[in-house]
mmCIF file of C-alpha atoms in Angstrom:
data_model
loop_
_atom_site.group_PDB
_atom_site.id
_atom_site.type_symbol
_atom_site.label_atom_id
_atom_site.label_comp_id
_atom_site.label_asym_id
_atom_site.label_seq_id
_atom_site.Cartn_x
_atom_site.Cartn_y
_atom_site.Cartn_z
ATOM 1 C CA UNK A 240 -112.241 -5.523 -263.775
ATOM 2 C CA UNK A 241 -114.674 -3.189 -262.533
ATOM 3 C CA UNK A 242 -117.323 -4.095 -260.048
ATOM 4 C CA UNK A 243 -119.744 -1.705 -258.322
ATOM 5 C CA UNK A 244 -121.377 -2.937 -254.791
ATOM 6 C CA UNK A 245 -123.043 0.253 -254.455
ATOM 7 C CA UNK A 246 -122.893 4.126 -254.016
ATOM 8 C CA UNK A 247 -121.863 3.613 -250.415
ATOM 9 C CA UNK A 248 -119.102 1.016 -250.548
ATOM 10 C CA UNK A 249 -116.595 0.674 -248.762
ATOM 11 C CA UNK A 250 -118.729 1.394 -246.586
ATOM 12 C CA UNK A 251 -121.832 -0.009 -244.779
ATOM 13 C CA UNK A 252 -124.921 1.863 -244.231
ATOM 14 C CA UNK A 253 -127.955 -0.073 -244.683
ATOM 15 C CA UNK A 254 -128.986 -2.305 -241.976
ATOM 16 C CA UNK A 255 -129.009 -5.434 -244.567
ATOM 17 C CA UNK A 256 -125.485 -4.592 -245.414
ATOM 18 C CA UNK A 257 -124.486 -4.406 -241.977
ATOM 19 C CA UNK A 258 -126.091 -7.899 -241.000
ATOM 20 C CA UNK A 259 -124.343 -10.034 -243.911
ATOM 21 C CA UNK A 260 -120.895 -9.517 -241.805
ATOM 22 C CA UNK A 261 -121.960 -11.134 -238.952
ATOM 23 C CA UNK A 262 -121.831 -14.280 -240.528
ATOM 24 C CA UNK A 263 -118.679 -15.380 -238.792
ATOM 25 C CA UNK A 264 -120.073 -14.232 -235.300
ATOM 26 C CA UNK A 265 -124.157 -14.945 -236.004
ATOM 27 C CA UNK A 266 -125.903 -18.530 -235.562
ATOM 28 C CA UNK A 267 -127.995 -19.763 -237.999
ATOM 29 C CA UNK A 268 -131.100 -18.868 -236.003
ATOM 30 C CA UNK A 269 -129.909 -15.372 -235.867
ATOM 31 C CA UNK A 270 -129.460 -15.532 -239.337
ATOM 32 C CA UNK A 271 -132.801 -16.778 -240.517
ATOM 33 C CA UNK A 272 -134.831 -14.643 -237.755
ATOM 34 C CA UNK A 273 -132.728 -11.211 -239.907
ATOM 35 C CA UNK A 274 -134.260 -12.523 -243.141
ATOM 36 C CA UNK A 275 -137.487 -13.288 -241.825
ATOM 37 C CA UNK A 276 -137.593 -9.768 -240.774
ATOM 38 C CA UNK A 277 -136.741 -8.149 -244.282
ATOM 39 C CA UNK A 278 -133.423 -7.214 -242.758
ATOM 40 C CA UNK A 279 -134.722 -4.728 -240.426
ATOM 41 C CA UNK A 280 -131.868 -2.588 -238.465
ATOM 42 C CA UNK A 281 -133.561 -3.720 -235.020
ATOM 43 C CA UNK A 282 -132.353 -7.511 -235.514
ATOM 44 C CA UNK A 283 -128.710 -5.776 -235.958
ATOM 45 C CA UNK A 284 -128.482 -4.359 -232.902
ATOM 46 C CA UNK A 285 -130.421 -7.313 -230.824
ATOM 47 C CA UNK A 286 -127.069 -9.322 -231.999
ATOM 48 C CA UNK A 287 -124.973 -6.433 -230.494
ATOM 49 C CA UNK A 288 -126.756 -5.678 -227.190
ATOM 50 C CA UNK A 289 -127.336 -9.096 -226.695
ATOM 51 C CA UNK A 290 -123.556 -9.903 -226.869
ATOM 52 C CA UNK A 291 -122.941 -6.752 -224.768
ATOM 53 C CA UNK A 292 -125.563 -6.508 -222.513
ATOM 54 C CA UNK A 293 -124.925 -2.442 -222.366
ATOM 55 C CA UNK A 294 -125.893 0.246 -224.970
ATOM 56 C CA UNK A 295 -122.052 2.008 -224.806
ATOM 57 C CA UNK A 296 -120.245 -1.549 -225.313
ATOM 58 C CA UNK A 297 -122.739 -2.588 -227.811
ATOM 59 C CA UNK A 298 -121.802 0.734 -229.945
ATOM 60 C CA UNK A 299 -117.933 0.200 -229.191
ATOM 61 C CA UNK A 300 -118.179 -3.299 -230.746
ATOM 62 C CA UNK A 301 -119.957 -2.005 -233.829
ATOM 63 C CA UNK A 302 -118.137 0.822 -234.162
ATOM 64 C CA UNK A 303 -115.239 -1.515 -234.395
ATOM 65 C CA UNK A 304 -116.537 -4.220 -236.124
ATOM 66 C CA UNK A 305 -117.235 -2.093 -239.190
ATOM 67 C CA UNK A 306 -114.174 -0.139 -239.313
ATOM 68 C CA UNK A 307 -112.763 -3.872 -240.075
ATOM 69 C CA UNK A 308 -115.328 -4.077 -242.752
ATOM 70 C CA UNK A 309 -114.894 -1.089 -244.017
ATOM 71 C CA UNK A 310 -110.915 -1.312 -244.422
ATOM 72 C CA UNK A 311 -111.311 -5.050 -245.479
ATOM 73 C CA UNK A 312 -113.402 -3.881 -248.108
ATOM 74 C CA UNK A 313 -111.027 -1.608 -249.389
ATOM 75 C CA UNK A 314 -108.016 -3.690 -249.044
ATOM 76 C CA UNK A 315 -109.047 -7.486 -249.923
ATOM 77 C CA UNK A 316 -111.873 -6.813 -252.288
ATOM 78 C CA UNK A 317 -111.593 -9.082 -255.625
ATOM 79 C CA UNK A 318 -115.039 -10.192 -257.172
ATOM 80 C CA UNK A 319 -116.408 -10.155 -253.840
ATOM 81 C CA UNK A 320 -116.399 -7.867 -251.399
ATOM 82 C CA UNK A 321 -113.402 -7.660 -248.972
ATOM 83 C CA UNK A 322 -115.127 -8.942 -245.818
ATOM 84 C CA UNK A 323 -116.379 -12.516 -248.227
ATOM 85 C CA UNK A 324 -112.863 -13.397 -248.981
ATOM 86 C CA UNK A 325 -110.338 -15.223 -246.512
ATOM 87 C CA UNK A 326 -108.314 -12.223 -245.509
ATOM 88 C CA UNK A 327 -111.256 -10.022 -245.086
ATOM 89 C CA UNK A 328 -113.024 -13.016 -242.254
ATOM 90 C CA UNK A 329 -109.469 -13.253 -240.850
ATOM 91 C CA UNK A 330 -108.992 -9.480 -240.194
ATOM 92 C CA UNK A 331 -112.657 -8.933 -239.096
ATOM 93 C CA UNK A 332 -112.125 -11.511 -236.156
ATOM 94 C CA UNK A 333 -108.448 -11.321 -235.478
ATOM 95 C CA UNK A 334 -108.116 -7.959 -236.669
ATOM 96 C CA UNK A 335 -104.413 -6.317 -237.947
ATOM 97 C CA UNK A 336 -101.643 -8.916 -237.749
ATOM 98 C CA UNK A 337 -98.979 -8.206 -235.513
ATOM 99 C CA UNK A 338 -96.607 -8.916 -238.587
ATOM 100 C CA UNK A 339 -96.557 -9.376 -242.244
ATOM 101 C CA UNK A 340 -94.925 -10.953 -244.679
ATOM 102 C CA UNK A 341 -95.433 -10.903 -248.425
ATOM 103 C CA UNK A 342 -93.943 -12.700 -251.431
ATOM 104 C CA UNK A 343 -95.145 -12.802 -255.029
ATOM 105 C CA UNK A 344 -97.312 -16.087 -254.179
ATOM 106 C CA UNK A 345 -98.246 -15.881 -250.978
ATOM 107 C CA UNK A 346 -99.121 -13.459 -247.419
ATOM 108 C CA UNK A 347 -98.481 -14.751 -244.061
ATOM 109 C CA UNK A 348 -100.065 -13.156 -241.271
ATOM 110 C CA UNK A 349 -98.658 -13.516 -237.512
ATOM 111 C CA UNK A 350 -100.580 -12.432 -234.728
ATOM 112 C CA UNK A 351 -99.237 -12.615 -231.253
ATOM 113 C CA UNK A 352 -95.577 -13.031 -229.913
ATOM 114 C CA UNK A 353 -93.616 -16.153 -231.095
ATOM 115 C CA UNK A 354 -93.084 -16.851 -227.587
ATOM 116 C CA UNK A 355 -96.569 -16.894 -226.408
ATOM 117 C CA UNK A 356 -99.010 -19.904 -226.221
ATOM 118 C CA UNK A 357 -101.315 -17.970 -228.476
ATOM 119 C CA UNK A 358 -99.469 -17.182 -230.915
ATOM 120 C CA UNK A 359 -100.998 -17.787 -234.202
ATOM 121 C CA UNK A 360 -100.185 -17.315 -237.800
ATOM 122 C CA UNK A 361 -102.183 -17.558 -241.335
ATOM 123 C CA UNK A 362 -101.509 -18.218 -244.217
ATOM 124 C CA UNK A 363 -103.049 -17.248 -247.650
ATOM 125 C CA UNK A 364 -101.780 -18.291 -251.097
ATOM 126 C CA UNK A 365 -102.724 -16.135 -254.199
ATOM 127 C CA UNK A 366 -105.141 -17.544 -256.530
ATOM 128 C CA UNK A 367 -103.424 -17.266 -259.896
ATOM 129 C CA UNK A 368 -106.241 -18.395 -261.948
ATOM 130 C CA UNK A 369 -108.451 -15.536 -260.653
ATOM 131 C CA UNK A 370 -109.475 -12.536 -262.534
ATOM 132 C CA UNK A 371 -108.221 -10.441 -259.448
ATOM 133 C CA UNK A 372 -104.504 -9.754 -258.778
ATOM 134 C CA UNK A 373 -106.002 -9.553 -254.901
ATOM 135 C CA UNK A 374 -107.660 -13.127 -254.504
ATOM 136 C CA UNK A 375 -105.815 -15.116 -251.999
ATOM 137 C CA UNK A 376 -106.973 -18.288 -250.186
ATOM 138 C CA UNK A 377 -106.622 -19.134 -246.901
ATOM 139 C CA UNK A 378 -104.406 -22.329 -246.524
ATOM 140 C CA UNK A 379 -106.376 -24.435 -243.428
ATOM 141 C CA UNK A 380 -104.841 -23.688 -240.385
ATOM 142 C CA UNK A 381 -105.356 -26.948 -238.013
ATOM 143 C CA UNK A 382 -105.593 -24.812 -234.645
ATOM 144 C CA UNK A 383 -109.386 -24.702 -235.159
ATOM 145 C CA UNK A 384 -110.062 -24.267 -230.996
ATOM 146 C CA UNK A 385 -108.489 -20.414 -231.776
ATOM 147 C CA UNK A 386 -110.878 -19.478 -234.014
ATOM 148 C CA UNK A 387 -113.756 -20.655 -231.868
ATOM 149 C CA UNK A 388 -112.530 -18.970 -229.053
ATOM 150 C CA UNK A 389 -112.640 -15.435 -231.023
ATOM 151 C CA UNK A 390 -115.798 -16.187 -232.140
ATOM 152 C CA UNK A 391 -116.731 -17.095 -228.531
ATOM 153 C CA UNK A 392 -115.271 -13.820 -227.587
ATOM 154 C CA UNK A 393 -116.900 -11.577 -229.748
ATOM 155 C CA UNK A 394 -120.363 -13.180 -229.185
ATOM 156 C CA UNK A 395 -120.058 -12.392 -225.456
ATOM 157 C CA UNK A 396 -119.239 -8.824 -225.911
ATOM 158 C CA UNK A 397 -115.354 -8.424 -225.916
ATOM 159 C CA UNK A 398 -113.246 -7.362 -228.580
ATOM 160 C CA UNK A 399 -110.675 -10.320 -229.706
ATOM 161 C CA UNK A 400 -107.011 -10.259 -228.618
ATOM 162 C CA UNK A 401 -103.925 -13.025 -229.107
ATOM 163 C CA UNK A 402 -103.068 -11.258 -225.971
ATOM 164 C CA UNK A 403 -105.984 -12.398 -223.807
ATOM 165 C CA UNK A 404 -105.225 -14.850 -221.248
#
């Protein structure tokens, strides 16, 4: 299977590109006031300076941020690009797991110490019916008040961390 997302993939470049990631982080107002604006770079960085409040931070964030889309896209990319599928939305908020483990079926991904309250793992099962070797889904993980936290931390300008207390 060959698919081509464009000349600069894995990376992203263009300020429409580097909107469509945000969807885990962005609200839907945010969402529809980028396509009202035909995608315009400007919208991009209100979302960052607006979660930062400060120039440097905002730049940090991104700077991160798309480093994890850039290596999801190189490592989870199936039919979609790496930051669509469940591992790519997992390592763009939680970024890399503490520990991994693989079998033929499935990846679990730990993040955290076993020990702490935070702890958290995923887990993703591969899609055998897929064209791609690399499609795995994410198996619903009921600790939902995590992953609103991340989000929550992200949106006000902090990089994500099990470790946070």
């Amino acid at each position: 299977m060959i698919i081509n997302y464009g000349n600069s993939f894995p990376f992203v470049k263009k300020a429409k590109n580097m909107f469509f990631p945000l969807e885990y982080l962005a609200s839907k107002k945010e969402f529809e006031d980028f396509n009202k604006n035909n995608y315009k770079k400007e919208i991009v960085d209100k979302f960052w300076l607006q979660a930062t409040g400060n120039l440097e931070r905002a730049k940090e964030l991104i700077r991160i941020y798309y480093t994890r889309v850039f290596w999801s896209n190189l490592y989870f990319s199936t039919y979609k690009e790496g930051w669509k599928t469940d591992r790519g939305m997992v390592y763009l908020i939680y970024g890399i797991p503490t520990k991994v483990l693989k079998s033929e079926l499935y990846e679990k991904w730990f993040y955290g110490e076993s020990y702490s309250s935070k702890y958290m793992n995923f887990t993703f099962k591969k899609n055998e019916k897929s064209i791609s070797n690399n499609d795995y889904n994410l198996i619903p993980n009921p600790k939902k008040e995590n992953w609103l936290e991340a989000i929550d931390t992200w949106r006000n300008g902090r990089i994500f961390s099990i470790d946070l207390k």
